[in-house]
Amino acid sequence: MHDIELRQLRCLVAIVDEGTFTDAAIALGVSQAAVSRTLAALEGALGVRLLRRTSREVTPTAAGVRVVAQARRVLADVSDLVSEATSGHTRLRVGYAWSALGRHTVAFQRRWSAAHHDTDLHLVRVNSPSAGLAEGACDLAVVRRPLDDRRFETAIVGLERRLCALAADDPLARRRSLRLADLADRVLLVDRRTGTASPDLWPADARPATEDIHDVDDWLTLIAAGRGVGVTAESTAYQYPRPGIGYRPVRDAEPVAVRLAWWRDDPHPAFQAVLELLTELYRTG
């Protein structure tokens, strides 16, 4: 493993951007001799010549062009890493797997922006069991199934009805509502990682056949083509209205609990405010 330091990459980029060792030294706040030593150490570590120096200019070699491009990406990634670690009070990422907060999504965004203008809210879709929380893609997550991971704490913020999604020309779409028994002879499209429906909703002797899908877009495409039906939380209907698909309430299916999840030992500073706002939206909406 070559012993490469960030200060060496910054030095190389500064020389290329400023055009001379002297100007690079001024930009970096060091001596010209320090710039020369740092570049020499980088070239020695890599075993290649990075810059071509004449009395008038400094230009990258072919290898230098490639290394400079990669150095810029590395430095940008490090800058993002620092921002990620230090922006806990200024940015809030809320992850979700399928359907955000349904009909409450817009109200949540607008009310948060009005009351917490110093904390930027970003909704992030991550199709994983923790909706991106375990992967570090978000700070809080909206999930619709229990999380077994003891690293996370959860609280129920509301309940949503279960709906059946089916092709618009399906005979069942003519009905105002359905029962689970109406779907027993259909193919149920399920996402076993993040979905809220499984054959366990039906009696053991009357369960539908299933087909696995891995994303809401695949789910919608197969349903519109008449390849199967889906049973989902009502938020999906608000998030994904789609030509060729109808949503009907399943009146004998238990509602879906909507949970907010956060890191047990290191909750985001805004988690309590989010919890209170979501609970209010579901209670009053």
XYZ file of C-alpha atoms in Angstrom, residues 84 93-97 124-143 147 151-152 194 261 263:
32
model
C -21.501 14.169 6.714
C -32.251 12.701 5.803
C -35.403 10.625 6.255
C -35.311 7.289 4.490
C -38.206 5.210 3.239
C -38.431 1.984 1.263
C -34.345 9.361 0.501
C -35.765 6.151 -1.023
C -33.689 3.090 -0.120
C -35.197 -0.342 -0.715
C -33.747 -2.108 2.309
C -35.375 -3.453 5.502
C -34.211 -0.415 7.478
C -34.971 2.017 4.613
C -31.336 3.097 4.531
C -30.734 3.506 8.262
C -28.377 0.529 8.598
C -26.560 1.533 5.415
C -25.875 5.078 6.618
C -27.965 6.540 3.797
C -30.304 8.364 6.172
C -30.580 9.680 9.740
C -34.152 8.550 10.442
C -36.330 6.061 8.596
C -40.023 5.489 7.983
C -40.705 1.747 7.974
C -37.136 -3.907 12.824
C -29.301 -1.014 17.207
C -32.509 0.825 16.337
C -39.468 -4.308 2.650
C -36.864 4.418 13.339
C -30.259 4.887 16.046
